Coordinates of C-alpha atoms in Angstrom, one line a residue:
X1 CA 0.0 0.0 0.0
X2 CA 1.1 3.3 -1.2
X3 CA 2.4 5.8 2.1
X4 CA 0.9 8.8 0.9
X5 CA -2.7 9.2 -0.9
X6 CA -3.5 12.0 -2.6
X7 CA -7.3 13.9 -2.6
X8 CA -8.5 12.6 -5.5
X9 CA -7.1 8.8 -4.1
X10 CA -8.4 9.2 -1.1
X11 CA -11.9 10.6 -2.5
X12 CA -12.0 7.5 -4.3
X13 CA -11.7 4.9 -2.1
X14 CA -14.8 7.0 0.3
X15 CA -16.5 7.7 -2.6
X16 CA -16.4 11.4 -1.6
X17 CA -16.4 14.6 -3.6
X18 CA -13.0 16.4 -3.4
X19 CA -14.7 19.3 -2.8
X20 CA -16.0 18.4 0.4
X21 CA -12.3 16.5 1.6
X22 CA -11.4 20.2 0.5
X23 CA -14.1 21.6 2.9
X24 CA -12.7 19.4 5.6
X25 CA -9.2 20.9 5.0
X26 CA -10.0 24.7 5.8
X27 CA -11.9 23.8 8.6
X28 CA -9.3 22.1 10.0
X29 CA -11.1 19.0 10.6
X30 CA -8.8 16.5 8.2
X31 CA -5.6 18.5 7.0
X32 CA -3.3 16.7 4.7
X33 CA -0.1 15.3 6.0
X34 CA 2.1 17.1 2.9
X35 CA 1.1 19.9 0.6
X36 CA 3.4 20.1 -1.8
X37 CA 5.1 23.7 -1.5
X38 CA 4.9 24.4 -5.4
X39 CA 1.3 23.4 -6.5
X40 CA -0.3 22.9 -3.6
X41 CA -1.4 19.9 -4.1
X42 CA -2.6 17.3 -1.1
X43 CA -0.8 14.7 -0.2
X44 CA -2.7 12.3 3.2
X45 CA -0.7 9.5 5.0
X46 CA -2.1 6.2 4.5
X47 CA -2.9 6.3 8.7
X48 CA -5.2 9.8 8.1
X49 CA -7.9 6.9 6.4
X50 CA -8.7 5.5 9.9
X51 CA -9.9 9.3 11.0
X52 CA -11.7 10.1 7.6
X53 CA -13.2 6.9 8.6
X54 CA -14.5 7.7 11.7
X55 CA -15.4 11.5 10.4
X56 CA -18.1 9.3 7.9
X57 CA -19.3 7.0 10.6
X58 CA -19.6 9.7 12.9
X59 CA -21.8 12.1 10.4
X60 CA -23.7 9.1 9.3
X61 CA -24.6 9.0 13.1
X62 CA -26.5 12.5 12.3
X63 CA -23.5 14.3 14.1
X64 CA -23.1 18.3 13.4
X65 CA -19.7 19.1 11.8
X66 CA -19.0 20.6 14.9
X67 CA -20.0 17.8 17.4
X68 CA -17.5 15.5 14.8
X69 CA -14.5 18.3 15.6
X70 CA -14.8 18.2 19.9
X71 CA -15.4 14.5 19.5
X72 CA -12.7 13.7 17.1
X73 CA -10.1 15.9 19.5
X74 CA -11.4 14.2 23.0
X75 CA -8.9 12.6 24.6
X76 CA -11.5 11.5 27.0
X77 CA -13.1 7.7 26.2
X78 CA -16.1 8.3 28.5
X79 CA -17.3 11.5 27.2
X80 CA -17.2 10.0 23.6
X81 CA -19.3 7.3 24.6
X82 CA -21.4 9.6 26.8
X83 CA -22.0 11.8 23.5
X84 CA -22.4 8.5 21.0
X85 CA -25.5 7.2 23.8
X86 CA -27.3 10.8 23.7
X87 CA -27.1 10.6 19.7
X88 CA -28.2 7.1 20.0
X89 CA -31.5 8.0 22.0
X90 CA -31.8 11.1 19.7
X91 CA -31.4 9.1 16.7
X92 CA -34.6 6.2 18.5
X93 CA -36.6 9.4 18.6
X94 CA -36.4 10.7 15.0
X95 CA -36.8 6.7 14.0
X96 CA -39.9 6.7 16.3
X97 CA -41.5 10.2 14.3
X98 CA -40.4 9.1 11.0
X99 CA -42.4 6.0 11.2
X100 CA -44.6 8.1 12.8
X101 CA -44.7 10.1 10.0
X102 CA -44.8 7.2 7.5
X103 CA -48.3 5.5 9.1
X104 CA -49.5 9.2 8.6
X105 CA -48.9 9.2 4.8
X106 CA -50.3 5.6 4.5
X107 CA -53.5 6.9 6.3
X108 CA -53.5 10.1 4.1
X109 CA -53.4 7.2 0.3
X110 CA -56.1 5.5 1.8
X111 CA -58.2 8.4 2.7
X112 CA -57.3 9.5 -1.5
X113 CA -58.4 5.8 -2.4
X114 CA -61.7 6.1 -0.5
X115 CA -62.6 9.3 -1.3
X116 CA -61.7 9.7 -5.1
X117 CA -64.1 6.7 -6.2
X118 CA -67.2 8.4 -4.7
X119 CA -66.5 11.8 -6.2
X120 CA -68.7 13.0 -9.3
X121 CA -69.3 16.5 -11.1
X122 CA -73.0 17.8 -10.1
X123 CA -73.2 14.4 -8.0
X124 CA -75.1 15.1 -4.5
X125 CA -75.4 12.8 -1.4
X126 CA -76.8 12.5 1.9
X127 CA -74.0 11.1 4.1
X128 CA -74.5 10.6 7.7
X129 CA -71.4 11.2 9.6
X130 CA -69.9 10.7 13.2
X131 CA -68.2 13.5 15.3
X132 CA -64.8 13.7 13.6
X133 CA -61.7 15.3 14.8
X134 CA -59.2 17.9 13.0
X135 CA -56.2 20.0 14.2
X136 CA -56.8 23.9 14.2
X137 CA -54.5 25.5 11.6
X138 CA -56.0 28.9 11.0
X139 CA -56.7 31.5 8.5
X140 CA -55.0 30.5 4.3
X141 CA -52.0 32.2 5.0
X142 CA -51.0 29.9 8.3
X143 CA -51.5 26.7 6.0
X144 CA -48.1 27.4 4.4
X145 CA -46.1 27.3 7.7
X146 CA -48.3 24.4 8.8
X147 CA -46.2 21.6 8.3
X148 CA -47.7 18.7 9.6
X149 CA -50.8 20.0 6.9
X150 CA -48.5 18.3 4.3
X151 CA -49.0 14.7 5.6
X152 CA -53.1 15.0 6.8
X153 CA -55.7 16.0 4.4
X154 CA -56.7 19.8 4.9
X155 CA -60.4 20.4 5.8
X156 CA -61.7 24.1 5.4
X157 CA -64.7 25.5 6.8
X158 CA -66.3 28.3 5.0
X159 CA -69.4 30.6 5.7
X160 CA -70.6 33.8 3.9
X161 CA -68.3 36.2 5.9
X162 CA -64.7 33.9 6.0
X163 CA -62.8 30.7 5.8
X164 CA -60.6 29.2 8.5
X165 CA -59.0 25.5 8.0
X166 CA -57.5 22.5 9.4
X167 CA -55.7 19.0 9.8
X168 CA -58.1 16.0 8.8
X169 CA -57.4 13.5 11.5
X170 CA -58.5 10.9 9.2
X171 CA -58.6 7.3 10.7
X172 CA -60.4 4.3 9.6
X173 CA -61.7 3.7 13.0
X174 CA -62.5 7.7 13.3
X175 CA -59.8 8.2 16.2
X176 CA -56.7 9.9 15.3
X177 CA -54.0 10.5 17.6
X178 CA -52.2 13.7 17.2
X179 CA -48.9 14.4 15.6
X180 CA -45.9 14.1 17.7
X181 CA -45.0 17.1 19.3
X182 CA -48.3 18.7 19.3
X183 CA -50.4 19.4 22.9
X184 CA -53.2 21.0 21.5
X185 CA -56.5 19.3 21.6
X186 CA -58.6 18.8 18.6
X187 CA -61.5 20.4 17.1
X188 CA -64.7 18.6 16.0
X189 CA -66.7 18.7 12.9
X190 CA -70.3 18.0 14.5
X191 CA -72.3 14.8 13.9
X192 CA -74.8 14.2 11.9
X193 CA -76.7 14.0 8.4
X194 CA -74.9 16.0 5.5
X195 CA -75.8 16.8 2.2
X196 CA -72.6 15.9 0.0
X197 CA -71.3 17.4 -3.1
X198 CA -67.7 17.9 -5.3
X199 CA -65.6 20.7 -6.7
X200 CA -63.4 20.1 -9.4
X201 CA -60.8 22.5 -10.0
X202 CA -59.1 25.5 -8.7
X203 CA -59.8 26.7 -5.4
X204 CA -60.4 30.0 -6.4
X205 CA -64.1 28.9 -8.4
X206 CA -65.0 27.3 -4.8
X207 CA -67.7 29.2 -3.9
X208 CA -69.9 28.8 -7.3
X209 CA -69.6 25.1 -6.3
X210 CA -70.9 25.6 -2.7
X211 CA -74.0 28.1 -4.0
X212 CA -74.7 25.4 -5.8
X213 CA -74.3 22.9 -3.3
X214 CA -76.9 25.4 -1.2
X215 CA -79.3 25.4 -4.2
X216 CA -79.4 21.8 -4.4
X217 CA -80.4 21.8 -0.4
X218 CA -83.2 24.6 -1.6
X219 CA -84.5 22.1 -4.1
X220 CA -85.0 19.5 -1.7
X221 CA -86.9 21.2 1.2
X222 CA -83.8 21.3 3.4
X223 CA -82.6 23.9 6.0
X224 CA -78.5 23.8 6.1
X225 CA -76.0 24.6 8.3
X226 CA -74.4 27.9 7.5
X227 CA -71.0 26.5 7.3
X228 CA -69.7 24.0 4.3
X229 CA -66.7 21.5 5.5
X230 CA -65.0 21.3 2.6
X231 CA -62.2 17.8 2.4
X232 CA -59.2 17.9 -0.2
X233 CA -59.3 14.4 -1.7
X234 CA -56.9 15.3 -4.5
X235 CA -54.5 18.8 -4.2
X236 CA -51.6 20.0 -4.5
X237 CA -50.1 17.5 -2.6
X238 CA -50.9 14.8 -4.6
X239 CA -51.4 16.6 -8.3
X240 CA -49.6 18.5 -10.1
X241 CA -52.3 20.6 -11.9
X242 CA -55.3 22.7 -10.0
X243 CA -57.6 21.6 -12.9
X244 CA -57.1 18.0 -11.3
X245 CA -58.0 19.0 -8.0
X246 CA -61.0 17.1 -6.1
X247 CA -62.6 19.0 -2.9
X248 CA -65.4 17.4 -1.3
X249 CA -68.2 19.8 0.2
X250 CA -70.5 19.0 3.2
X251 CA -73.1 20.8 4.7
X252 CA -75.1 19.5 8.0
X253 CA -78.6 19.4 7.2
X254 CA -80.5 21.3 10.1
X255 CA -84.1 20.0 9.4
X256 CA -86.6 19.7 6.5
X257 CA -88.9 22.3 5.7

């Protein structure tokens, strides 16, 4: 085995760009042994591969460049294995909300697979619903900072006057637990019978489709709820182009006249 290795030697055998074994270099983190005086170029003892080695493993662990540095220059064997048991337990918890967040996206296809089968243009329904919980986001603008909206279908509530929205805490069984991290309890849409109807499109043509939702509850002798729930099925999130876009609408029947 050759003594001395240069970057692009040593970039190969990790599989590394040289710009980041570059990087490395100016902060100090894995100089090279020689640099030749002339050209400048790099030149790393064949020992250096056992700390680039440990530099990967340790970033692999999810350590900060920084946390890499102190641990690398410890002298102390306890306080490395101290540090590599907190990133350990750090690294359960992000295991625990990934899959967390992976049984959340599962929930979210089947809620799409359900849903989009039912949905027709001018097609009304009278569903009959159980209390069903959502997470308060707020007013349009707070959806976009909202990130847990990305992985639960967004439910919207509009009357005459505004429009406020939500998380869909969609379950099969119609218990949701909240996301992780979150202490706020949930909201409820009320129980009860609903008449049913679809918007295809663009948001911004909503409303056309919920005065027509209203005139359909005119034409059969109901009294509505002044509030339509409105359930993405397909958005943004799942399509590419508004014209593609499926929102359910729902409005609680009161009584009939």
């Amino acid at each position: 085995m050759k003594e001395y290795l240069s970057i692009g030697e040593i970039a190969k055998i990790f599989d590394m760009d040289v710009q980041l074994l570059r990087y490395y270099d100016a902060r100090g983190l894995f100089v090279p042994a020689v640099r030749h005086p002339e050209n400048g170029r790099r030149y790393y003892h064949f020992d250096q591969v056992y700390l680039l080695a440990t530099i990967r493993y340790l970033r692999r662990l999810g350590y900060s460049l920084e946390q890499v540095e102190a641990f690398v220059s410890n002298e102390d064997v306890g306080k490395n294995m101290d540090s590599m048991t907190a990133q350990a337990e750090a690294l359960r918890r992000r295991c625990e909300e990934l899959m967390a967040t992976v049984d959340t996206i599962q929930k979210k296809i089947r809620f799409i697979q359900r849903e989009t089968p039912q949905a027709g243009r001018d097609t009304f329904r009278h569903k009959t619903y159980p209390t069903r919980p959502f997470l308060h986001i707020g007013e349009e603008i707070d959806l976009f900072t909202y990130q847990p909206l990305y992985f639960y279908p967004l439910v919207g509530f509009y009357t005459a006057e505004r429009k406020w929205f939500g998380a869909y805490l969609y379950r099969e069984d119609g218990a949701e637990a909240l996301p992780q991290g979150t202490d706020l309890a949930p909201d409820t849409i009320p129980a009860g019978e609903y008449l049913c109807g679809y918007h295809y499109g663009n948001y911004t043509t909503i409303r056309e489709s919920i005065g027509r939702l209203y005139a359909e509850g005119e034409r059969q002798g109901f009294v509505l709820d002044g509030c339509v729930v409105t359930l993405n099925i397909i958005d943004q999130f799942s399509e590419g182009h508004p014209d593609n876009y499926i929102t359910a609408l729902e409005v609680r029947i009161l009584s009939r006249r």
